[in-house]
PDB file of C-alpha atoms in Angstrom:
ATOM      1  CA  MET T   6      11.198  -3.510  23.620  1.00 94.00           C
ATOM      2  CA  ARG T   7      11.561  -4.389  20.105  1.00 98.00           C
ATOM      3  CA  ILE T   8       8.100  -3.475  18.528  1.00 98.00           C
ATOM      4  CA  VAL T   9       7.237  -3.877  14.793  1.00 98.00           C
ATOM      5  CA  ILE T  10       5.552  -1.222  12.711  1.00 98.00           C
ATOM      6  CA  ALA T  11       3.185  -2.201   9.965  1.00 97.00           C
ATOM      7  CA  GLY T  12       2.101   0.570   7.293  1.00 96.00           C
ATOM      8  CA  GLY T  13       5.275   2.131   8.743  1.00 97.00           C
ATOM      9  CA  HIS T  14       5.638   4.996   6.034  1.00 96.00           C
ATOM     10  CA  GLY T  15       1.948   5.768   7.244  1.00 95.00           C
ATOM     11  CA  GLN T  16       1.060   9.419   8.822  1.00 96.00           C
ATOM     12  CA  ILE T  17       0.669   7.520  12.431  1.00 97.00           C
ATOM     13  CA  ALA T  18       3.423   5.056  12.121  1.00 98.00           C
ATOM     14  CA  LEU T  19       5.665   8.058  11.762  1.00 98.00           C
ATOM     15  CA  ARG T  20       4.309   9.766  14.813  1.00 98.00           C
ATOM     16  CA  LEU T  21       4.807   6.165  16.804  1.00 98.00           C
ATOM     17  CA  GLU T  22       7.971   5.528  15.656  1.00 98.00           C
ATOM     18  CA  ARG T  23       9.298   8.759  16.723  1.00 98.00           C
ATOM     19  CA  LEU T  24       7.714   8.420  20.202  1.00 98.00           C
ATOM     20  CA  LEU T  25       8.738   4.969  20.789  1.00 98.00           C
ATOM     21  CA  ALA T  26      12.221   5.468  19.858  1.00 98.00           C
ATOM     22  CA  ALA T  27      12.809   8.908  21.791  1.00 97.00           C
ATOM     23  CA  ARG T  28      11.716   6.899  25.085  1.00 96.00           C
ATOM     24  CA  GLY T  29      14.157   3.785  23.980  1.00 97.00           C
ATOM     25  CA  ASP T  30      12.694   1.389  22.395  1.00 98.00           C
ATOM     26  CA  GLU T  31      13.320  -0.229  18.815  1.00 98.00           C
ATOM     27  CA  VAL T  32      11.693   0.177  15.962  1.00 98.00           C
ATOM     28  CA  ALA T  33      11.263  -1.086  12.769  1.00 98.00           C
ATOM     29  CA  GLY T  34       8.776  -0.075  10.036  1.00 98.00           C
ATOM     30  CA  ILE T  35       7.574  -2.036   7.414  1.00 98.00           C
ATOM     31  CA  ILE T  36       7.512  -0.418   3.851  1.00 97.00           C
ATOM     32  CA  ARG T  37       7.139  -1.678   0.375  1.00 93.00           C
ATOM     33  CA  ARG T  38       8.916   1.187  -1.072  1.00 94.00           C
ATOM     34  CA  PRO T  39      12.531   1.728  -0.944  1.00 96.00           C
ATOM     35  CA  GLU T  40      12.847   5.633  -0.842  1.00 97.00           C
ATOM     36  CA  HIS T  41      11.023   5.820   2.039  1.00 97.00           C
ATOM     37  CA  GLY T  42      13.212   4.391   4.291  1.00 97.00           C
ATOM     38  CA  ASP T  43      15.128   7.632   4.635  1.00 98.00           C
ATOM     39  CA  ASP T  44      11.503   9.421   6.312  1.00 98.00           C
ATOM     40  CA  LEU T  45      11.734   6.376   9.152  1.00 98.00           C
ATOM     41  CA  GLN T  46      15.489   7.014   9.764  1.00 98.00           C
ATOM     42  CA  ALA T  47      14.755  10.184  10.462  1.00 98.00           C
ATOM     43  CA  ALA T  48      11.777   8.896  13.052  1.00 98.00           C
ATOM     44  CA  GLY T  49      14.121   7.008  14.608  1.00 98.00           C
ATOM     45  CA  ALA T  50      12.542   3.217  12.839  1.00 98.00           C
ATOM     46  CA  GLU T  51      14.740   0.855  11.190  1.00 98.00           C
ATOM     47  CA  PRO T  52      13.389   1.057   7.480  1.00 98.00           C
ATOM     48  CA  VAL T  53      11.926  -2.611   6.378  1.00 98.00           C
ATOM     49  CA  LEU T  54      11.625  -3.374   3.040  1.00 97.00           C
ATOM     50  CA  CYS T  55       8.780  -5.867   2.309  1.00 97.00           C
ATOM     51  CA  ASP T  56       5.253  -5.783   0.626  1.00 95.00           C
ATOM     52  CA  LEU T  57       2.130  -6.695   2.499  1.00 94.00           C
ATOM     53  CA  GLU T  58       0.526  -7.849  -0.452  1.00 92.00           C
ATOM     54  CA  SER T  59       2.611 -10.298  -2.007  1.00 94.00           C
ATOM     55  CA  ALA T  60       4.844 -11.592   0.997  1.00 96.00           C
ATOM     56  CA  SER T  61       4.129 -14.885   2.535  1.00 97.00           C
ATOM     57  CA  VAL T  62       3.446 -15.822   5.961  1.00 97.00           C
ATOM     58  CA  GLU T  63       6.800 -17.507   6.452  1.00 97.00           C
ATOM     59  CA  GLU T  64       8.800 -14.003   5.202  1.00 97.00           C
ATOM     60  CA  VAL T  65       6.718 -11.518   7.241  1.00 98.00           C
ATOM     61  CA  ALA T  66       7.278 -13.496  10.468  1.00 98.00           C
ATOM     62  CA  ALA T  67      11.178 -13.890   9.800  1.00 98.00           C
ATOM     63  CA  HIS T  68      10.874 -10.065  10.104  1.00 98.00           C
ATOM     64  CA  LEU T  69       9.162 -10.294  13.445  1.00 98.00           C
ATOM     65  CA  GLN T  70      11.492 -12.512  15.273  1.00 97.00           C
ATOM     66  CA  GLY T  71      12.560 -11.052  18.525  1.00 97.00           C
ATOM     67  CA  ALA T  72       9.681  -8.580  18.757  1.00 98.00           C
ATOM     68  CA  ASP T  73       8.241  -7.742  21.857  1.00 98.00           C
ATOM     69  CA  ALA T  74       4.987  -6.297  20.083  1.00 98.00           C
ATOM     70  CA  ALA T  75       3.373  -6.040  16.623  1.00 98.00           C
ATOM     71  CA  VAL T  76       1.463  -2.981  15.576  1.00 98.00           C
ATOM     72  CA  PHE T  77      -0.693  -3.331  12.503  1.00 97.00           C
ATOM     73  CA  ALA T  78      -0.874   0.448  10.807  1.00 96.00           C
ATOM     74  CA  ALA T  79      -0.972  -0.101   7.063  1.00 92.00           C
ATOM     75  CA  GLY T  80      -4.266   0.658   4.969  1.00 86.00           C
ATOM     76  CA  ALA T  81      -4.279   1.422   1.638  1.00 76.00           C
ATOM     77  CA  GLY T  82      -5.241   4.951   1.636  1.00 76.00           C
ATOM     78  CA  PRO T  83      -7.827   7.296   0.716  1.00 73.00           C
ATOM     79  CA  GLY T  84      -7.696   7.283  -3.360  1.00 74.00           C
ATOM     80  CA  SER T  85      -6.720   3.862  -3.251  1.00 80.00           C
ATOM     81  CA  GLY T  86     -10.523   1.017  -4.720  1.00 82.00           C
ATOM     82  CA  ALA T  87     -12.272  -1.491  -3.817  1.00 84.00           C
ATOM     83  CA  ALA T  88     -10.305  -4.177  -4.582  1.00 86.00           C
ATOM     84  CA  ARG T  89      -6.889  -2.556  -2.443  1.00 85.00           C
ATOM     85  CA  LYS T  90      -9.118  -2.217   0.858  1.00 87.00           C
ATOM     86  CA  ASP T  91      -9.340  -5.713   0.468  1.00 84.00           C
ATOM     87  CA  THR T  92      -5.540  -6.606  -0.228  1.00 86.00           C
ATOM     88  CA  VAL T  93      -4.102  -4.215   2.435  1.00 89.00           C
ATOM     89  CA  ASP T  94      -6.777  -3.411   4.993  1.00 86.00           C
ATOM     90  CA  ARG T  95      -8.014  -6.946   5.230  1.00 91.00           C
ATOM     91  CA  GLY T  96      -5.573  -9.620   3.617  1.00 91.00           C
ATOM     92  CA  ALA T  97      -2.770  -7.503   4.988  1.00 93.00           C
ATOM     93  CA  ALA T  98      -3.667  -7.136   8.635  1.00 94.00           C
ATOM     94  CA  VAL T  99      -4.873 -11.064   8.382  1.00 95.00           C
ATOM     95  CA  LEU T 100      -0.950 -11.652   7.011  1.00 96.00           C
ATOM     96  CA  PHE T 101       0.710  -9.731   9.623  1.00 97.00           C
ATOM     97  CA  ALA T 102      -1.306 -11.420  12.575  1.00 97.00           C
ATOM     98  CA  ASP T 103      -0.872 -15.145  11.314  1.00 97.00           C
ATOM     99  CA  ALA T 104       2.904 -14.518  10.667  1.00 98.00           C
ATOM    100  CA  ALA T 105       2.948 -12.715  14.541  1.00 98.00           C
ATOM    101  CA  VAL T 106       1.661 -16.123  16.150  1.00 97.00           C
ATOM    102  CA  ARG T 107       4.201 -17.913  13.289  1.00 97.00           C
ATOM    103  CA  ALA T 108       7.125 -15.620  14.845  1.00 98.00           C
ATOM    104  CA  GLY T 109       5.815 -16.151  18.530  1.00 97.00           C
ATOM    105  CA  VAL T 110       4.855 -12.015  19.016  1.00 98.00           C
ATOM    106  CA  ARG T 111       1.985 -12.327  21.666  1.00 97.00           C
ATOM    107  CA  ARG T 112       1.407  -8.660  21.905  1.00 97.00           C
ATOM    108  CA  TYR T 113      -1.052  -7.330  18.826  1.00 97.00           C
ATOM    109  CA  VAL T 114      -2.431  -4.144  18.642  1.00 97.00           C
ATOM    110  CA  VAL T 115      -4.385  -2.700  15.622  1.00 96.00           C
ATOM    111  CA  VAL T 116      -5.243   0.419  13.913  1.00 96.00           C
ATOM    112  CA  SER T 117      -8.721   0.110  13.235  1.00 95.00           C
ATOM    113  CA  SER T 118     -11.703   2.804  12.089  1.00 94.00           C
ATOM    114  CA  MET T 119     -14.345   3.496  14.146  1.00 95.00           C
ATOM    115  CA  GLY T 120     -17.615   1.552  12.353  1.00 93.00           C
ATOM    116  CA  ALA T 121     -15.749  -1.090  11.302  1.00 94.00           C
ATOM    117  CA  ASP T 122     -18.127  -3.996  10.593  1.00 93.00           C
ATOM    118  CA  PRO T 123     -17.938  -7.524   8.640  1.00 92.00           C
ATOM    119  CA  SER T 124     -21.665  -7.328   7.792  1.00 90.00           C
ATOM    120  CA  HIS T 125     -21.470  -3.363   6.831  1.00 93.00           C
ATOM    121  CA  PRO T 126     -23.757  -2.662   4.048  1.00 91.00           C
ATOM    122  CA  GLY T 127     -22.660  -0.547   0.712  1.00 92.00           C
ATOM    123  CA  ASP T 128     -20.705  -1.171  -2.478  1.00 87.00           C
ATOM    124  CA  ASP T 129     -19.010   2.465  -2.111  1.00 90.00           C
ATOM    125  CA  VAL T 130     -15.574   1.990  -1.871  1.00 89.00           C
ATOM    126  CA  PHE T 131     -15.746   3.644   2.088  1.00 90.00           C
ATOM    127  CA  ASP T 132     -18.647   0.822   2.489  1.00 92.00           C
ATOM    128  CA  VAL T 133     -15.940  -1.944   0.960  1.00 91.00           C
ATOM    129  CA  TYR T 134     -13.152  -0.077   3.955  1.00 90.00           C
ATOM    130  CA  LEU T 135     -15.210  -0.657   6.696  1.00 93.00           C
ATOM    131  CA  ARG T 136     -16.123  -4.177   5.419  1.00 94.00           C
ATOM    132  CA  ALA T 137     -12.557  -4.968   5.003  1.00 92.00           C
ATOM    133  CA  LYS T 138     -11.558  -3.349   8.095  1.00 94.00           C
ATOM    134  CA  GLY T 139     -14.165  -5.025  10.365  1.00 95.00           C
ATOM    135  CA  GLU T 140     -13.131  -8.752   8.886  1.00 95.00           C
ATOM    136  CA  ALA T 141      -9.878  -8.708   9.983  1.00 95.00           C
ATOM    137  CA  ASP T 142     -10.525  -7.377  13.146  1.00 96.00           C
ATOM    138  CA  ALA T 143     -13.021 -10.345  13.748  1.00 96.00           C
ATOM    139  CA  TYR T 144     -10.151 -12.512  12.300  1.00 96.00           C
ATOM    140  CA  ILE T 145      -7.532 -11.498  15.098  1.00 95.00           C
ATOM    141  CA  ARG T 146     -10.313 -11.517  17.689  1.00 95.00           C
ATOM    142  CA  GLY T 147     -10.207 -15.443  16.884  1.00 95.00           C
ATOM    143  CA  PHE T 148      -6.548 -15.863  18.456  1.00 94.00           C
ATOM    144  CA  ASN T 149      -6.216 -17.184  21.532  1.00 93.00           C
ATOM    145  CA  SER T 150      -2.299 -16.946  20.952  1.00 94.00           C
ATOM    146  CA  LEU T 151      -2.026 -12.843  20.261  1.00 97.00           C
ATOM    147  CA  ASP T 152      -2.618 -10.546  23.525  1.00 97.00           C
ATOM    148  CA  TRP T 153      -4.892  -7.780  21.027  1.00 97.00           C
ATOM    149  CA  THR T 154      -6.414  -4.407  21.065  1.00 97.00           C
ATOM    150  CA  ILE T 155      -7.907  -2.766  18.336  1.00 97.00           C
ATOM    151  CA  LEU T 156      -7.991   0.841  18.942  1.00 98.00           C
ATOM    152  CA  ARG T 157     -10.805   2.666  16.409  1.00 97.00           C
ATOM    153  CA  PRO T 158      -9.880   6.352  15.919  1.00 97.00           C
ATOM    154  CA  GLY T 159     -12.449   9.112  15.059  1.00 96.00           C
ATOM    155  CA  MET T 160     -12.236  10.751  11.814  1.00 96.00           C
ATOM    156  CA  LEU T 161      -8.003  11.556  11.843  1.00 95.00           C
ATOM    157  CA  THR T 162      -7.086  15.276  11.973  1.00 97.00           C
ATOM    158  CA  ASN T 163      -3.550  16.897  11.779  1.00 96.00           C
ATOM    159  CA  ASP T 164      -3.558  19.188  14.291  1.00 97.00           C
ATOM    160  CA  ALA T 165      -1.732  19.394  17.104  1.00 98.00           C
ATOM    161  CA  GLY T 166      -2.137  16.583  20.006  1.00 97.00           C
ATOM    162  CA  THR T 167      -3.196  17.872  23.342  1.00 98.00           C
ATOM    163  CA  GLY T 168      -3.260  14.891  25.524  1.00 98.00           C
ATOM    164  CA  LEU T 169      -6.251  14.750  26.233  1.00 98.00           C
ATOM    165  CA  VAL T 170      -8.591  11.873  24.607  1.00 98.00           C
ATOM    166  CA  ARG T 171     -11.940   9.799  25.456  1.00 98.00           C
ATOM    167  CA  LEU T 172     -10.891   6.272  25.302  1.00 98.00           C
ATOM    168  CA  GLU T 173     -14.260   3.362  25.814  1.00 97.00           C
ATOM    169  CA  ALA T 174     -15.818   0.723  23.976  1.00 97.00           C
ATOM    170  CA  SER T 175     -17.892   3.320  22.675  1.00 96.00           C
ATOM    171  CA  THR T 176     -17.784   7.000  22.339  1.00 97.00           C
ATOM    172  CA  GLY T 177     -19.421   8.535  19.812  1.00 94.00           C
ATOM    173  CA  ARG T 178     -18.056  10.106  17.040  1.00 95.00           C
ATOM    174  CA  GLY T 179     -15.917  13.078  16.813  1.00 97.00           C
ATOM    175  CA  PRO T 180     -12.723  13.913  15.504  1.00 98.00           C
ATOM    176  CA  ILE T 181      -8.774  13.031  16.831  1.00 98.00           C
ATOM    177  CA  PRO T 182      -5.816  14.028  15.676  1.00 98.00           C
ATOM    178  CA  ARG T 183      -3.035  11.699  14.570  1.00 98.00           C
ATOM    179  CA  ASP T 184      -0.195  12.881  17.113  1.00 98.00           C
ATOM    180  CA  ASP T 185      -3.007  11.655  19.795  1.00 98.00           C
ATOM    181  CA  VAL T 186      -3.668   8.275  18.173  1.00 98.00           C
ATOM    182  CA  ALA T 187       0.100   7.881  18.347  1.00 98.00           C
ATOM    183  CA  ALA T 188      -0.027   8.607  21.670  1.00 98.00           C
ATOM    184  CA  VAL T 189      -2.467   6.231  22.827  1.00 98.00           C
ATOM    185  CA  LEU T 190      -1.082   3.465  20.706  1.00 98.00           C
ATOM    186  CA  ALA T 191       2.590   3.826  22.733  1.00 98.00           C
ATOM    187  CA  GLU T 192       0.735   3.816  26.120  1.00 98.00           C
ATOM    188  CA  LEU T 193      -1.685   0.564  25.059  1.00 98.00           C
ATOM    189  CA  LEU T 194       1.979  -0.699  24.408  1.00 97.00           C
ATOM    190  CA  ASP T 195       2.886  -0.572  27.460  1.00 93.00           C
ATOM    191  CA  THR T 196      -0.168  -1.500  28.911  1.00 96.00           C
ATOM    192  CA  PRO T 197      -0.918  -5.661  28.239  1.00 93.00           C
ATOM    193  CA  ALA T 198      -3.878  -5.283  30.529  1.00 96.00           C
ATOM    194  CA  THR T 199      -5.975  -3.644  27.602  1.00 97.00           C
ATOM    195  CA  ALA T 200      -5.448  -7.090  25.345  1.00 97.00           C
ATOM    196  CA  GLY T 201      -8.512  -8.195  24.761  1.00 96.00           C
ATOM    197  CA  LEU T 202     -10.250  -4.518  24.529  1.00 97.00           C
ATOM    198  CA  THR T 203     -11.721  -3.196  21.163  1.00 97.00           C
ATOM    199  CA  LEU T 204     -11.792   0.470  21.697  1.00 98.00           C
ATOM    200  CA  GLU T 205     -13.124   3.371  20.350  1.00 98.00           C
ATOM    201  CA  LEU T 206     -11.237   6.885  20.464  1.00 98.00           C
ATOM    202  CA  ILE T 207     -11.880  10.431  19.886  1.00 98.00           C
ATOM    203  CA  SER T 208     -10.452  13.603  21.529  1.00 98.00           C
ATOM    204  CA  GLY T 209     -12.169  14.306  25.250  1.00 98.00           C
ATOM    205  CA  SER T 210     -11.040  15.674  28.571  1.00 98.00           C
ATOM    206  CA  ALA T 211      -8.714  13.111  30.161  1.00 98.00           C
ATOM    207  CA  PRO T 212      -4.727  12.408  29.620  1.00 98.00           C
ATOM    208  CA  VAL T 213      -4.108  10.002  27.244  1.00 98.00           C
ATOM    209  CA  SER T 214      -2.052   7.568  30.431  1.00 97.00           C
ATOM    210  CA  VAL T 215      -5.533   7.823  32.657  1.00 97.00           C
ATOM    211  CA  ALA T 216      -7.582   7.129  29.891  1.00 98.00           C
ATOM    212  CA  VAL T 217      -5.387   3.971  29.292  1.00 98.00           C
ATOM    213  CA  LYS T 218      -4.759   2.609  32.575  1.00 96.00           C
ATOM    214  CA  SER T 219      -9.055   3.399  32.873  1.00 96.00           C
ATOM    215  CA  VAL T 220      -9.993   0.758  30.514  1.00 97.00           C
ATOM    216  CA  ALA T 221      -6.878  -1.685  31.403  1.00 94.00           C
ATOM    217  CA  GLY T 222      -8.829  -1.784  34.677  1.00 73.00           C
ATOM    218  CA  ASN T 223     -12.472  -2.383  33.248  1.00 60.00           C
TER     219      ASN T 223
END
């Protein structure tokens, strides 16, 4: 498969790129800083320079032409203010979905956040973030032309992955290593029967492949 990842230099994205490249997929990662290209190449991915905060739908669609799947893993990051939560966490996710439709890419996997909700109250930056992610998720769920899966991980850690997870419509809160999030994303890309599902993810007791197959059967 050819898979294009938005936010290609993110911590989860780099892990996912390594996994996909190692199993023989063709991977491209969208980045906005040229100096990040070397890290993507080291992970086995093709760096694609494109700023999702300023690009047009047509420009992004051109980068998605010929792809079998798209993954939205971009984020404004923990040090950013409320304005960029809107332009990246909501705006770029909407743009990337529109571009996927324009390019004819049906499979669309989103890295969202536990607690994402378009009507989440509050004015703190994290409140704005959860609202922005919720608005983006709601927008993507409105597409019949996308086979979307929305993944909402719990508290992200840099602990070594265990390969054991809990993946359900509602898991309750808990931590999850970024390694295991990437492993679940790779498995979701291989499991089109998970299209139309919004899933929460925390550490658990089920091997990744078993957890994904289980939700695909629901």
